C-alpha positions as protocol buffer text, in pm:
chain_id: "A"
residue {
  index: 1
  type: UNK
  ca { x: -1034 y: 673 z: -589 }
}
residue {
  index: 2
  type: UNK
  ca { x: -998 y: 415 z: -870 }
}
residue {
  index: 3
  type: UNK
  ca { x: -1307 y: 338 z: -1085 }
}
residue {
  index: 4
  type: UNK
  ca { x: -1420 y: 26 z: -911 }
}
residue {
  index: 5
  type: UNK
  ca { x: -1692 y: -197 z: -1026 }
}
residue {
  index: 6
  type: UNK
  ca { x: -1875 y: -508 z: -852 }
}
residue {
  index: 7
  type: UNK
  ca { x: -1613 y: -749 z: -915 }
}
residue {
  index: 8
  type: UNK
  ca { x: -1350 y: -509 z: -704 }
}
residue {
  index: 9
  type: UNK
  ca { x: -1647 y: -460 z: -443 }
}
residue {
  index: 10
  type: UNK
  ca { x: -1673 y: -835 z: -405 }
}
residue {
  index: 11
  type: UNK
  ca { x: -1312 y: -876 z: -384 }
}
residue {
  index: 12
  type: UNK
  ca { x: -1251 y: -636 z: -122 }
}
residue {
  index: 13
  type: UNK
  ca { x: -1560 y: -783 z: 59 }
}
residue {
  index: 14
  type: UNK
  ca { x: -1390 y: -1120 z: 28 }
}
residue {
  index: 15
  type: UNK
  ca { x: -1069 y: -1026 z: 177 }
}
residue {
  index: 16
  type: UNK
  ca { x: -1188 y: -830 z: 465 }
}
residue {
  index: 17
  type: UNK
  ca { x: -1360 y: -1148 z: 550 }
}
residue {
  index: 18
  type: UNK
  ca { x: -1060 y: -1344 z: 518 }
}
residue {
  index: 19
  type: UNK
  ca { x: -744 y: -1170 z: 389 }
}
residue {
  index: 20
  type: UNK
  ca { x: -550 y: -1513 z: 413 }
}
residue {
  index: 21
  type: UNK
  ca { x: -799 y: -1662 z: 161 }
}
residue {
  index: 22
  type: UNK
  ca { x: -601 y: -1786 z: -172 }
}
residue {
  index: 23
  type: UNK
  ca { x: -635 y: -1597 z: -506 }
}
residue {
  index: 24
  type: UNK
  ca { x: -867 y: -1924 z: -622 }
}
residue {
  index: 25
  type: UNK
  ca { x: -1091 y: -1893 z: -325 }
}
residue {
  index: 26
  type: UNK
  ca { x: -1146 y: -1529 z: -387 }
}
residue {
  index: 27
  type: UNK
  ca { x: -1214 y: -1577 z: -763 }
}
residue {
  index: 28
  type: UNK
  ca { x: -1480 y: -1837 z: -689 }
}
residue {
  index: 29
  type: UNK
  ca { x: -1662 y: -1596 z: -487 }
}
residue {
  index: 30
  type: UNK
  ca { x: -1664 y: -1325 z: -725 }
}
residue {
  index: 31
  type: UNK
  ca { x: -1716 y: -1540 z: -1033 }
}
residue {
  index: 32
  type: UNK
  ca { x: -1371 y: -1452 z: -1186 }
}
residue {
  index: 33
  type: UNK
  ca { x: -1089 y: -1665 z: -1293 }
}
residue {
  index: 34
  type: UNK
  ca { x: -783 y: -1655 z: -1095 }
}
residue {
  index: 35
  type: UNK
  ca { x: -577 y: -1462 z: -1332 }
}
residue {
  index: 36
  type: UNK
  ca { x: -819 y: -1163 z: -1388 }
}
residue {
  index: 37
  type: UNK
  ca { x: -879 y: -1178 z: -1014 }
}
residue {
  index: 38
  type: UNK
  ca { x: -505 y: -1145 z: -921 }
}
residue {
  index: 39
  type: UNK
  ca { x: -476 y: -877 z: -1149 }
}
residue {
  index: 40
  type: UNK
  ca { x: -760 y: -682 z: -980 }
}
residue {
  index: 41
  type: UNK
  ca { x: -616 y: -742 z: -619 }
}
residue {
  index: 42
  type: UNK
  ca { x: -271 y: -618 z: -745 }
}
residue {
  index: 43
  type: UNK
  ca { x: -432 y: -298 z: -885 }
}
residue {
  index: 44
  type: UNK
  ca { x: -623 y: -253 z: -575 }
}
residue {
  index: 45
  type: UNK
  ca { x: -276 y: -295 z: -376 }
}
residue {
  index: 46
  type: UNK
  ca { x: -98 y: -51 z: -621 }
}
residue {
  index: 47
  type: UNK
  ca { x: -363 y: 219 z: -590 }
}
residue {
  index: 48
  type: UNK
  ca { x: -352 y: 220 z: -226 }
}
residue {
  index: 49
  type: UNK
  ca { x: -725 y: 80 z: -206 }
}
residue {
  index: 50
  type: UNK
  ca { x: -569 y: -235 z: -18 }
}
residue {
  index: 51
  type: UNK
  ca { x: -322 y: -69 z: 215 }
}
residue {
  index: 52
  type: UNK
  ca { x: -208 y: -384 z: 369 }
}
residue {
  index: 53
  type: UNK
  ca { x: -279 y: -695 z: 526 }
}
residue {
  index: 54
  type: UNK
  ca { x: -263 y: -768 z: 933 }
}
residue {
  index: 55
  type: UNK
  ca { x: -345 y: -983 z: 1205 }
}
residue {
  index: 56
  type: UNK
  ca { x: -655 y: -883 z: 1411 }
}
residue {
  index: 57
  type: UNK
  ca { x: -497 y: -939 z: 1767 }
}
residue {
  index: 58
  type: UNK
  ca { x: -703 y: -989 z: 2093 }
}
residue {
  index: 59
  type: UNK
  ca { x: -584 y: -690 z: 2276 }
}
residue {
  index: 60
  type: UNK
  ca { x: -648 y: -840 z: 2642 }
}
residue {
  index: 61
  type: UNK
  ca { x: -460 y: -1188 z: 2519 }
}
residue {
  index: 62
  type: UNK
  ca { x: -138 y: -988 z: 2483 }
}
residue {
  index: 63
  type: UNK
  ca { x: -142 y: -806 z: 2798 }
}
residue {
  index: 64
  type: UNK
  ca { x: -306 y: -474 z: 2642 }
}
residue {
  index: 65
  type: UNK
  ca { x: -613 y: -459 z: 2875 }
}
residue {
  index: 66
  type: UNK
  ca { x: -688 y: -68 z: 2860 }
}
residue {
  index: 67
  type: UNK
  ca { x: -813 y: 144 z: 2571 }
}
residue {
  index: 68
  type: UNK
  ca { x: -837 y: 539 z: 2614 }
}
residue {
  index: 69
  type: UNK
  ca { x: -988 y: 760 z: 2388 }
}
residue {
  index: 70
  type: UNK
  ca { x: -797 y: 1103 z: 2431 }
}
residue {
  index: 71
  type: UNK
  ca { x: -914 y: 1418 z: 2302 }
}
residue {
  index: 72
  type: UNK
  ca { x: -631 y: 1663 z: 2278 }
}
residue {
  index: 73
  type: UNK
  ca { x: -707 y: 2031 z: 2227 }
}
residue {
  index: 74
  type: UNK
  ca { x: -392 y: 2279 z: 2115 }
}
residue {
  index: 75
  type: UNK
  ca { x: -362 y: 2620 z: 2237 }
}
residue {
  index: 76
  type: UNK
  ca { x: -270 y: 2808 z: 1897 }
}
residue {
  index: 77
  type: UNK
  ca { x: -403 y: 2704 z: 1582 }
}
residue {
  index: 78
  type: UNK
  ca { x: -167 y: 2664 z: 1285 }
}
residue {
  index: 79
  type: UNK
  ca { x: -48 y: 2434 z: 1024 }
}
residue {
  index: 80
  type: UNK
  ca { x: 287 y: 2409 z: 1181 }
}
residue {
  index: 81
  type: UNK
  ca { x: 119 y: 2315 z: 1486 }
}
residue {
  index: 82
  type: UNK
  ca { x: -105 y: 2070 z: 1314 }
}
residue {
  index: 83
  type: UNK
  ca { x: 147 y: 1898 z: 1143 }
}
residue {
  index: 84
  type: UNK
  ca { x: 360 y: 1849 z: 1465 }
}
residue {
  index: 85
  type: UNK
  ca { x: 83 y: 1730 z: 1646 }
}
residue {
  index: 86
  type: UNK
  ca { x: 16 y: 1479 z: 1390 }
}
residue {
  index: 87
  type: UNK
  ca { x: 371 y: 1354 z: 1339 }
}
residue {
  index: 88
  type: UNK
  ca { x: 428 y: 1300 z: 1726 }
}
residue {
  index: 89
  type: UNK
  ca { x: 97 y: 1100 z: 1708 }
}
residue {
  index: 90
  type: UNK
  ca { x: 216 y: 865 z: 1421 }
}
residue {
  index: 91
  type: UNK
  ca { x: 548 y: 833 z: 1607 }
}
residue {
  index: 92
  type: UNK
  ca { x: 360 y: 701 z: 1947 }
}
residue {
  index: 93
  type: UNK
  ca { x: 324 y: 313 z: 1915 }
}
residue {
  index: 94
  type: UNK
  ca { x: 60 y: 319 z: 2186 }
}
residue {
  index: 95
  type: UNK
  ca { x: -140 y: 542 z: 1961 }
}
residue {
  index: 96
  type: UNK
  ca { x: -373 y: 269 z: 1759 }
}
residue {
  index: 97
  type: UNK
  ca { x: -575 y: 541 z: 1552 }
}
residue {
  index: 98
  type: UNK
  ca { x: -549 y: 917 z: 1552 }
}
residue {
  index: 99
  type: UNK
  ca { x: -799 y: 1174 z: 1410 }
}
residue {
  index: 100
  type: UNK
  ca { x: -783 y: 1534 z: 1317 }
}
residue {
  index: 101
  type: UNK
  ca { x: -1151 y: 1606 z: 1459 }
}
residue {
  index: 102
  type: UNK
  ca { x: -1419 y: 1931 z: 1490 }
}
residue {
  index: 103
  type: UNK
  ca { x: -1568 y: 2026 z: 1807 }
}
residue {
  index: 104
  type: UNK
  ca { x: -1454 y: 2068 z: 2145 }
}
residue {
  index: 105
  type: UNK
  ca { x: -1098 y: 1919 z: 2064 }
}
residue {
  index: 106
  type: UNK
  ca { x: -874 y: 1908 z: 1780 }
}
residue {
  index: 107
  type: UNK
  ca { x: -742 y: 1528 z: 1813 }
}
residue {
  index: 108
  type: UNK
  ca { x: -897 y: 1241 z: 1910 }
}
residue {
  index: 109
  type: UNK
  ca { x: -634 y: 949 z: 1951 }
}
residue {
  index: 110
  type: UNK
  ca { x: -721 y: 581 z: 2043 }
}
residue {
  index: 111
  type: UNK
  ca { x: -471 y: 495 z: 2302 }
}
residue {
  index: 112
  type: UNK
  ca { x: -399 y: 99 z: 2380 }
}
residue {
  index: 113
  type: UNK
  ca { x: -171 y: 13 z: 2695 }
}
residue {
  index: 114
  type: UNK
  ca { x: -162 y: -242 z: 2958 }
}
residue {
  index: 115
  type: UNK
  ca { x: -305 y: -85 z: 3246 }
}
residue {
  index: 116
  type: UNK
  ca { x: -395 y: 270 z: 3422 }
}
residue {
  index: 117
  type: UNK
  ca { x: -15 y: 297 z: 3537 }
}
residue {
  index: 118
  type: UNK
  ca { x: 96 y: 240 z: 3178 }
}
residue {
  index: 119
  type: UNK
  ca { x: -126 y: 507 z: 3084 }
}
residue {
  index: 120
  type: UNK
  ca { x: -35 y: 743 z: 3344 }
}
residue {
  index: 121
  type: UNK
  ca { x: 316 y: 707 z: 3217 }
}
residue {
  index: 122
  type: UNK
  ca { x: 216 y: 771 z: 2853 }
}
residue {
  index: 123
  type: UNK
  ca { x: 22 y: 1049 z: 2966 }
}
residue {
  index: 124
  type: UNK
  ca { x: 300 y: 1213 z: 3157 }
}
residue {
  index: 125
  type: UNK
  ca { x: 586 y: 1135 z: 2974 }
}
residue {
  index: 126
  type: UNK
  ca { x: 474 y: 1165 z: 2631 }
}
residue {
  index: 127
  type: UNK
  ca { x: 122 y: 1360 z: 2575 }
}
residue {
  index: 128
  type: UNK
  ca { x: 162 y: 1638 z: 2827 }
}
residue {
  index: 129
  type: UNK
  ca { x: 510 y: 1713 z: 2674 }
}
residue {
  index: 130
  type: UNK
  ca { x: 364 y: 1775 z: 2335 }
}
residue {
  index: 131
  type: UNK
  ca { x: 427 y: 2153 z: 2229 }
}
residue {
  index: 132
  type: UNK
  ca { x: 119 y: 2357 z: 2208 }
}
residue {
  index: 133
  type: UNK
  ca { x: -121 y: 2125 z: 2394 }
}
residue {
  index: 134
  type: UNK
  ca { x: -372 y: 2343 z: 2611 }
}
residue {
  index: 135
  type: UNK
  ca { x: -600 y: 2056 z: 2696 }
}
residue {
  index: 136
  type: UNK
  ca { x: -610 y: 1688 z: 2746 }
}
residue {
  index: 137
  type: UNK
  ca { x: -942 y: 1486 z: 2824 }
}
residue {
  index: 138
  type: UNK
  ca { x: -914 y: 1082 z: 2856 }
}
residue {
  index: 139
  type: UNK
  ca { x: -1215 y: 856 z: 2824 }
}
residue {
  index: 140
  type: UNK
  ca { x: -1167 y: 524 z: 2919 }
}
residue {
  index: 141
  type: UNK
  ca { x: -1331 y: 221 z: 2776 }
}
residue {
  index: 142
  type: UNK
  ca { x: -1554 y: -4 z: 2986 }
}
residue {
  index: 143
  type: UNK
  ca { x: -1609 y: -265 z: 2728 }
}
residue {
  index: 144
  type: UNK
  ca { x: -1532 y: -311 z: 2391 }
}
residue {
  index: 145
  type: UNK
  ca { x: -1846 y: -367 z: 2187 }
}
residue {
  index: 146
  type: UNK
  ca { x: -1716 y: -370 z: 1840 }
}
residue {
  index: 147
  type: UNK
  ca { x: -1363 y: -336 z: 1687 }
}
residue {
  index: 148
  type: UNK
  ca { x: -1226 y: -418 z: 1350 }
}
residue {
  index: 149
  type: UNK
  ca { x: -1531 y: -468 z: 1166 }
}
residue {
  index: 150
  type: UNK
  ca { x: -1536 y: -494 z: 814 }
}
residue {
  index: 151
  type: UNK
  ca { x: -1626 y: -172 z: 617 }
}
residue {
  index: 152
  type: UNK
  ca { x: -1967 y: -161 z: 446 }
}
residue {
  index: 153
  type: UNK
  ca { x: -1855 y: -92 z: 101 }
}
residue {
  index: 154
  type: UNK
  ca { x: -2068 y: 88 z: -155 }
}
residue {
  index: 155
  type: UNK
  ca { x: -2232 y: -134 z: -412 }
}
residue {
  index: 156
  type: UNK
  ca { x: -2184 y: -35 z: -775 }
}
């Protein structure tokens, strides 16, 4: 993590609030002139703190009405198996997020699909074919309470 100060934190907070804000608008919010503000933004991008900019899309509005949190347990633990599982999850566009976790499962994947039929196809055609999978447990979201919230950034 790069050495960040309150200006950097302010810039990140402003971008989380509105990633389409102009450099001038952000500079005004954090009390910097536009040139140093833009330089800081570029440094945050270059260092990987800012990974990208994207639209926050309403899943239901585009026909993706089902979110499933899938716990995946592998049968044999090894670095190779873990890397293979990670690569497979990264390659699946239905997987919105995936985590290596501790507990009863080894991976937790957030899967977003159209409906239950689409999830059944995803489960049978993709997840169950992953090598080394010992168990899969599906947890269906009933209602989305909070998603895509800005990160609470540490204050300097």
